[in-house]
Coordinates of C-alpha atoms in Angstrom, one line a residue:
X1 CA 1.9 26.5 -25.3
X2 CA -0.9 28.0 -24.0
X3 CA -1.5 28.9 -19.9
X4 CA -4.7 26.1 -20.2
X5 CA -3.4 23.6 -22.7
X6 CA -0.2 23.6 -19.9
X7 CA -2.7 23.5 -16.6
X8 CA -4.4 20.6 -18.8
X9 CA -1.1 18.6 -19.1
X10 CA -0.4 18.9 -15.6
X11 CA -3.9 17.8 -14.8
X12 CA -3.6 14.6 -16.8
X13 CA -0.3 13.6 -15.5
X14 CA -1.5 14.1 -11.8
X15 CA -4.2 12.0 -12.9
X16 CA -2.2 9.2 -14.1
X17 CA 0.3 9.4 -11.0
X18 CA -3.2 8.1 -8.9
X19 CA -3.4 10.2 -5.6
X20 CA -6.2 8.5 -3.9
X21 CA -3.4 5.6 -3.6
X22 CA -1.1 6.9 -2.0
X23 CA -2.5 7.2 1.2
X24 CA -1.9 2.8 1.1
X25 CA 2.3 4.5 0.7
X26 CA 2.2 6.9 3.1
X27 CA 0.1 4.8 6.1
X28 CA 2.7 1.6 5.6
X29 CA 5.4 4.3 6.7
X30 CA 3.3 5.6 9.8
X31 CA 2.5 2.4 11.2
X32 CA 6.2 1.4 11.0
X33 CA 8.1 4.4 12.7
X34 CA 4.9 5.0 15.2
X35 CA 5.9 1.7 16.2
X36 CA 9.2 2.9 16.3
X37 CA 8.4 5.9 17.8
X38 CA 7.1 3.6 20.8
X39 CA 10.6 1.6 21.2
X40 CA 13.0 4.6 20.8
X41 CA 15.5 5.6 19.0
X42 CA 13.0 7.5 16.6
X43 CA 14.1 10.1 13.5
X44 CA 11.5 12.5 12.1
X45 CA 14.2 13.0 9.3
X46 CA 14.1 8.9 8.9
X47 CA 10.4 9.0 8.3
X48 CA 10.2 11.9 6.0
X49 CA 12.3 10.2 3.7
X50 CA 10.6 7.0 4.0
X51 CA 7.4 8.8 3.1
X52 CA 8.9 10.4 0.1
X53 CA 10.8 7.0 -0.9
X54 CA 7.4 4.8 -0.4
X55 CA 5.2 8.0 -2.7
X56 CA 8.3 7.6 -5.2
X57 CA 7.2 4.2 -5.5
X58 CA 3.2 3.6 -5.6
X59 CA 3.6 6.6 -8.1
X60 CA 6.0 5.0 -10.3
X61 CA 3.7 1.5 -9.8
X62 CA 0.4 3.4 -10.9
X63 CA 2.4 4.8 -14.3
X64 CA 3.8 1.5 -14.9
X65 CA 0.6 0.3 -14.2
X66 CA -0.9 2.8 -16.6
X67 CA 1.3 1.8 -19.3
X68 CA 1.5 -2.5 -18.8
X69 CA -2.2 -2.3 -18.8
X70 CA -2.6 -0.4 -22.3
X71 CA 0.4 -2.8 -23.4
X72 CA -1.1 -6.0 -22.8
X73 CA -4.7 -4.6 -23.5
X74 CA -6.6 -4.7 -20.3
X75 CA -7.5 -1.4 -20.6
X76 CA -9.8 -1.3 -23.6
X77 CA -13.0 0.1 -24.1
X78 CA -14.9 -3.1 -22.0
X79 CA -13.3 -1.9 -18.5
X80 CA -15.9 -0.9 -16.1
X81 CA -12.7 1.5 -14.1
X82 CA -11.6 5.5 -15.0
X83 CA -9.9 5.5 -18.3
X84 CA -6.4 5.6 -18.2
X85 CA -3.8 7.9 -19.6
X86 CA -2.1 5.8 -22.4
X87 CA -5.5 4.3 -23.0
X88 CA -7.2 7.4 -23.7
X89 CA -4.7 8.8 -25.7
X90 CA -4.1 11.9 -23.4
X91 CA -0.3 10.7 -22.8
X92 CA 1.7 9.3 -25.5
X93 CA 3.0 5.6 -24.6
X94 CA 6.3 6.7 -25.3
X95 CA 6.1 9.9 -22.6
X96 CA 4.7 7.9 -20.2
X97 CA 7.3 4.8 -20.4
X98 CA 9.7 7.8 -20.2
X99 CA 7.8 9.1 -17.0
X100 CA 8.3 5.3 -15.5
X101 CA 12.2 5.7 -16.2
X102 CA 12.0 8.9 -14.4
X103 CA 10.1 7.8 -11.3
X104 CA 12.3 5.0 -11.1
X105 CA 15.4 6.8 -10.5
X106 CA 13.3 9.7 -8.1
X107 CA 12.5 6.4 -6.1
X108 CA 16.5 5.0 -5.9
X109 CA 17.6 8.5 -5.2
X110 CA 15.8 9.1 -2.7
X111 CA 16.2 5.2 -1.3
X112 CA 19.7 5.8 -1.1
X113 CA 19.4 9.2 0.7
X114 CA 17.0 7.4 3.2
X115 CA 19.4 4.7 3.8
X116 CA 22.7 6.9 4.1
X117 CA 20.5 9.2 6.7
X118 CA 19.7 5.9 8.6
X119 CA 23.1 4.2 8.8
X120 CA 25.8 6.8 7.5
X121 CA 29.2 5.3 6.2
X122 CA 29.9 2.6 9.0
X123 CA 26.6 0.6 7.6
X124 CA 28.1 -0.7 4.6
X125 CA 26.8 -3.9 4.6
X126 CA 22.9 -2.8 5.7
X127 CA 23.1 -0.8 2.9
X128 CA 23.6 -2.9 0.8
X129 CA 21.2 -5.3 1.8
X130 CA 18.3 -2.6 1.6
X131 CA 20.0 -1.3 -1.7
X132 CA 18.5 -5.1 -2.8
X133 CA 15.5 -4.9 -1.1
X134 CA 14.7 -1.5 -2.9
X135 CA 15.9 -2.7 -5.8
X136 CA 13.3 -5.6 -5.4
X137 CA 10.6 -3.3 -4.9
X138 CA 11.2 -1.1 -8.1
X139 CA 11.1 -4.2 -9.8
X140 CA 8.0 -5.2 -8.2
X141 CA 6.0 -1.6 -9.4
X142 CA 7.1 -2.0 -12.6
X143 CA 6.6 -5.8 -13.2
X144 CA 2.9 -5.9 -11.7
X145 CA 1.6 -5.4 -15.2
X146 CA 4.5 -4.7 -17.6
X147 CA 7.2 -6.2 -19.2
X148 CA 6.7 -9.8 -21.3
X149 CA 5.3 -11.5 -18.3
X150 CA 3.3 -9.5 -15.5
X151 CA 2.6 -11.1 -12.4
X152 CA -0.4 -9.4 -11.7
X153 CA -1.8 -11.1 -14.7
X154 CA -0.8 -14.2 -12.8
X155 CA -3.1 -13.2 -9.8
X156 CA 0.2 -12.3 -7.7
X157 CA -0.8 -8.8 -7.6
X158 CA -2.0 -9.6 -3.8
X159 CA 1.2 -11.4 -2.3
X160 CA 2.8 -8.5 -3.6
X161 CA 0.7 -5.7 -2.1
X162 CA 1.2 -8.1 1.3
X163 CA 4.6 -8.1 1.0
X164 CA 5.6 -4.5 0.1
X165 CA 2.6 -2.3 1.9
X166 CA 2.8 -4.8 4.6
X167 CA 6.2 -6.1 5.5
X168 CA 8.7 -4.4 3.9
X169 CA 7.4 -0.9 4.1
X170 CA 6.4 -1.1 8.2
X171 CA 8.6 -3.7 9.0
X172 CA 11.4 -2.2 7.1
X173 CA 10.8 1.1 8.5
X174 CA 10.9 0.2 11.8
X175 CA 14.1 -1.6 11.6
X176 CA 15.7 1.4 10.0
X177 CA 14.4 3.6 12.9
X178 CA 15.5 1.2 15.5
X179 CA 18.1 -0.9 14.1
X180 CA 16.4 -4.2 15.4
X181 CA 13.2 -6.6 14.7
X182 CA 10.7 -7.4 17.4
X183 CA 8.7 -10.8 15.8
X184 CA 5.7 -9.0 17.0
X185 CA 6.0 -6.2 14.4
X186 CA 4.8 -8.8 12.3
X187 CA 1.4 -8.9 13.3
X188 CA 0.6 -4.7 12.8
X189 CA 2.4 -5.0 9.5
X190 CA 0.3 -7.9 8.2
X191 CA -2.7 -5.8 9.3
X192 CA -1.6 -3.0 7.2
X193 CA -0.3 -5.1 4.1
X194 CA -4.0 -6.7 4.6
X195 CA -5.7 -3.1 4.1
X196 CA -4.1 -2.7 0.9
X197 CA -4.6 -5.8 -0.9
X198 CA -8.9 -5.3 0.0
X199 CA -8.1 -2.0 -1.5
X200 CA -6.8 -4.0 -4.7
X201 CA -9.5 -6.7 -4.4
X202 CA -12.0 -3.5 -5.1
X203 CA -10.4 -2.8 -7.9
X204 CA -9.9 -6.3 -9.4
X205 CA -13.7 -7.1 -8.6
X206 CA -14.6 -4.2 -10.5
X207 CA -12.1 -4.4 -13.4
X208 CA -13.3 -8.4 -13.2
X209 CA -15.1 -8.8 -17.0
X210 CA -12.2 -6.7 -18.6
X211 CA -9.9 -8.5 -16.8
X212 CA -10.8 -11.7 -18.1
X213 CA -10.8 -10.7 -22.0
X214 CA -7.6 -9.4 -21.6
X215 CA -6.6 -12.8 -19.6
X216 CA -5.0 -11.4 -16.3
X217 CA -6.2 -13.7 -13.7
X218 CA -6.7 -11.5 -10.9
X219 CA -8.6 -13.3 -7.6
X220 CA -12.1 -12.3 -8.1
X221 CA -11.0 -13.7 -11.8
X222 CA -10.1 -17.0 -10.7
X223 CA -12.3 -17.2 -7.6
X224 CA -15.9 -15.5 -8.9
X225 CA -17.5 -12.6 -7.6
X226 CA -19.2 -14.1 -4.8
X227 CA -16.0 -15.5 -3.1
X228 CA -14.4 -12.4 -3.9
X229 CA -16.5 -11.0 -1.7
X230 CA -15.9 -13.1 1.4
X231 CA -12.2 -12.9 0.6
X232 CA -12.9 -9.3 0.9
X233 CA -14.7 -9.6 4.1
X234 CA -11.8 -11.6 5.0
X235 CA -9.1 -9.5 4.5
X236 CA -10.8 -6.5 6.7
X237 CA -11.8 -8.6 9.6
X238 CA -8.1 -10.4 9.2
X239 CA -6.7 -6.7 9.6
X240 CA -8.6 -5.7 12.5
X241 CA -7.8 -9.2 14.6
X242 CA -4.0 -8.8 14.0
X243 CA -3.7 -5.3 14.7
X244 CA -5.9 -6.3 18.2
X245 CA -3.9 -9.1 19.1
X246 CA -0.4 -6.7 19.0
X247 CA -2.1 -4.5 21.6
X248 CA -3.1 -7.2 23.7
X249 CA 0.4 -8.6 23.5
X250 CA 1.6 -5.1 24.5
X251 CA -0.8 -3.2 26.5
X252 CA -0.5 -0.5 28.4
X253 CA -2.9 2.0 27.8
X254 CA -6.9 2.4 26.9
X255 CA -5.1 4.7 24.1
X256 CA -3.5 1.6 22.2
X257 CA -7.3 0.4 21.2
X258 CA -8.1 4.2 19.4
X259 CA -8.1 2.8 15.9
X260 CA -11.4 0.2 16.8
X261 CA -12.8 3.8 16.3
X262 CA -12.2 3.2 12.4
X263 CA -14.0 -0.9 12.6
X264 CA -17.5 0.9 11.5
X265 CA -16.1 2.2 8.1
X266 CA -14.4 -1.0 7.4
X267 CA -17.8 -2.9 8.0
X268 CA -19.4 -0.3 5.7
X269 CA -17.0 -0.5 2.8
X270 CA -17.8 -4.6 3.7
X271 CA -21.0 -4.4 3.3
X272 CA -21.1 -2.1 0.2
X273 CA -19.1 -4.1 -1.9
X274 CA -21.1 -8.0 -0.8
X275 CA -24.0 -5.5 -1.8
X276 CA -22.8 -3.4 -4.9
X277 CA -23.5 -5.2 -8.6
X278 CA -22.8 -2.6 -10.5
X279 CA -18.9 -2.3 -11.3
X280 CA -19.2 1.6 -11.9
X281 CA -20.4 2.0 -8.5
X282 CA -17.2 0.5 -6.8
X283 CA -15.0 3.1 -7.4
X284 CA -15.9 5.2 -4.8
X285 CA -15.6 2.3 -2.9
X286 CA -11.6 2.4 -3.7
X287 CA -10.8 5.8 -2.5
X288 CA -13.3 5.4 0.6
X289 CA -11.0 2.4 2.1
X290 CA -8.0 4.0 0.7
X291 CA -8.3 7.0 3.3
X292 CA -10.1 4.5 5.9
X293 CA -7.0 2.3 6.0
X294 CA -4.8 5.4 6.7
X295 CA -7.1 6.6 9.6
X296 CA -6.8 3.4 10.5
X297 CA -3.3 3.7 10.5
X298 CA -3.0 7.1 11.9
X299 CA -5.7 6.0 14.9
X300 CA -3.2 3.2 15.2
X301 CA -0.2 5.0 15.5
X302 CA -1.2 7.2 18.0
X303 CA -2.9 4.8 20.4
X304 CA 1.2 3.2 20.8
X305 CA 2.6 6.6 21.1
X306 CA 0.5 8.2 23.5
X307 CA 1.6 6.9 27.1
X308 CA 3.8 4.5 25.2
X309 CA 5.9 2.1 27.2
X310 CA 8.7 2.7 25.4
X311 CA 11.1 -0.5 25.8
X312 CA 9.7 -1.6 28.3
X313 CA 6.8 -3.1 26.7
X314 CA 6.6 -7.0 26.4
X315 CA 7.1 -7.3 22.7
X316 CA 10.5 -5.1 23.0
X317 CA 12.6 -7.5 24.7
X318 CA 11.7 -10.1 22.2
X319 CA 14.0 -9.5 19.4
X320 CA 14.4 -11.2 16.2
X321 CA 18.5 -11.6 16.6

């Protein structure tokens, strides 16, 4: 094999593995252990390997996703979106389900080494209720769009991006950091999980007429374009009230309100896509909020650390028991 044909193979994998994603995977692991980071106990060796579990993860979702989509035909020559890599014949179905076997035990691997770091041997039984959870989500990024019946296709793809961007990853990280649940973790975590399913609404508005020939009823599918919209608008403004209404339950510092910084870029990405008819010209749309939501994250994350309380903020005597 040549030195080109093998730089070509590597670009087309790295293609198909969908970097501008995994910014959504990496900021749902910020926000939890900087809220961690601002109730101690806090482990930098704790959130490295939640990072690197929670990458594991969206990149075994995007091959899966790659190869459910070619399987069940939604991506055909009518989608408005990038060509995919089973699609376009650049990786063979059979490599990539291979590479989805792969990921998959990258992502338990490195589960278990996350979860043995966080408890050790005397947390038997934590472990193996997280062993579940993880479990769950690996069946998650695999059943959004393959296997006999996808829930994607069902328009669940959102509850799901709620659920694992949003409460699992931050809320989950937190409690492995701190070994407890504050209720109001909730709020930050929705905001986050909110983030990433307008970053999926972008995608399913665009991918809407494809999506519908191949019958997967996303919610711009069910809902039309124009309500797609305001459920967009929805989401972002959603986001930005919940993450405002944990700082005002646990103020302390001008510091905590840094991420309103990142409110004009939501409203942009708003406005674009209520404005944008064209389906081609969303997908810049996709990696713009994509690295918005993790400045909004990082802007976030800062604002509790810096001058943090520590546990002596309101919301840290309030545990979930």
């Amino acid at each position: 094999m040549s030195e080109k044909t093998s730089e070509a193979n590597v670009a087309v994998w790295v293609y198909a593995m969908r970097p501008r994603t995994l910014p959504l995977a990496i900021a749902s692991i910020v926000m939890g252990s900087a809220l961690a980071a601002s109730r101690p106990p806090f482990g930098w060796e704790i959130m490295l390997l939640a990072i690197t579990t929670a990458v594991l993860l969206q990149i075994l979702s995007n091959l899966a996703n790659d190869y459910g989509d070619w399987q069940h035909g939604a991506d055909s020559s009518q989608r408005e979106g990038p060509q995919r890599a089973v699609q376009s014949g650049a990786i063979s179905s059979r490599k990539m389900l291979l590479a989805v076997g792969v990921s998959a035990l990258l992502s338990a691997l490195s589960g278990l080494a996350l979860l043995w770091v966080s408890f050790g041997s005397q947390g038997a039984l934590l472990i193996f209720v997280f062993v579940l959870v993880g479990a769950a989500a690996i069946v998650a990024a695999v059943g959004y769009t393959a296997g006999i019946r996808p829930y994607g296709y069902a328009g669940l793809g959102d509850l799901a991006v709620l659920i694992f961007f949003g409460w699992v990853a931050v809320m989950g990280t937190y409690f492995l950091q701190t070994k407890r649940l504050d209720w109001d973790i909730l709020l930050p975590a929705t905001s986050c999980g909110l983030l990433a399913v307008a970053v999926l609404n972008i995608n399913n508005i665009r991918d809407r007429r494809s999506d519908v020939l191949a019958g997967k009823h996303t919610i711009p599918v069910r809902l039309g374009l124009q309500p797609a919209r305001f459920y967009h608008w929805f989401l972002l403004i959603a986001a930005v009230l919940l993450a405002l209404a944990y700082v005002l339950l646990n103020y302390y510092s001008p510091w905590q309100f840094l991420f309103v910084l990142t409110v004009p870029l939501l409203i942009r990405n708003g406005m674009l896509v209520w404005r944008t008819s064209s389906p081609q010209l969303l997908n810049p749309l996709l990696k713009q909020l994509s690295i918005t939501t993790l400045l909004f994250v990082l802007f976030f994350s800062l604002g509790q650390v810096l001058y943090c309380g520590g546990a002596d903020t309101p919301g840290a005597q309030q545990q979930i028991e």
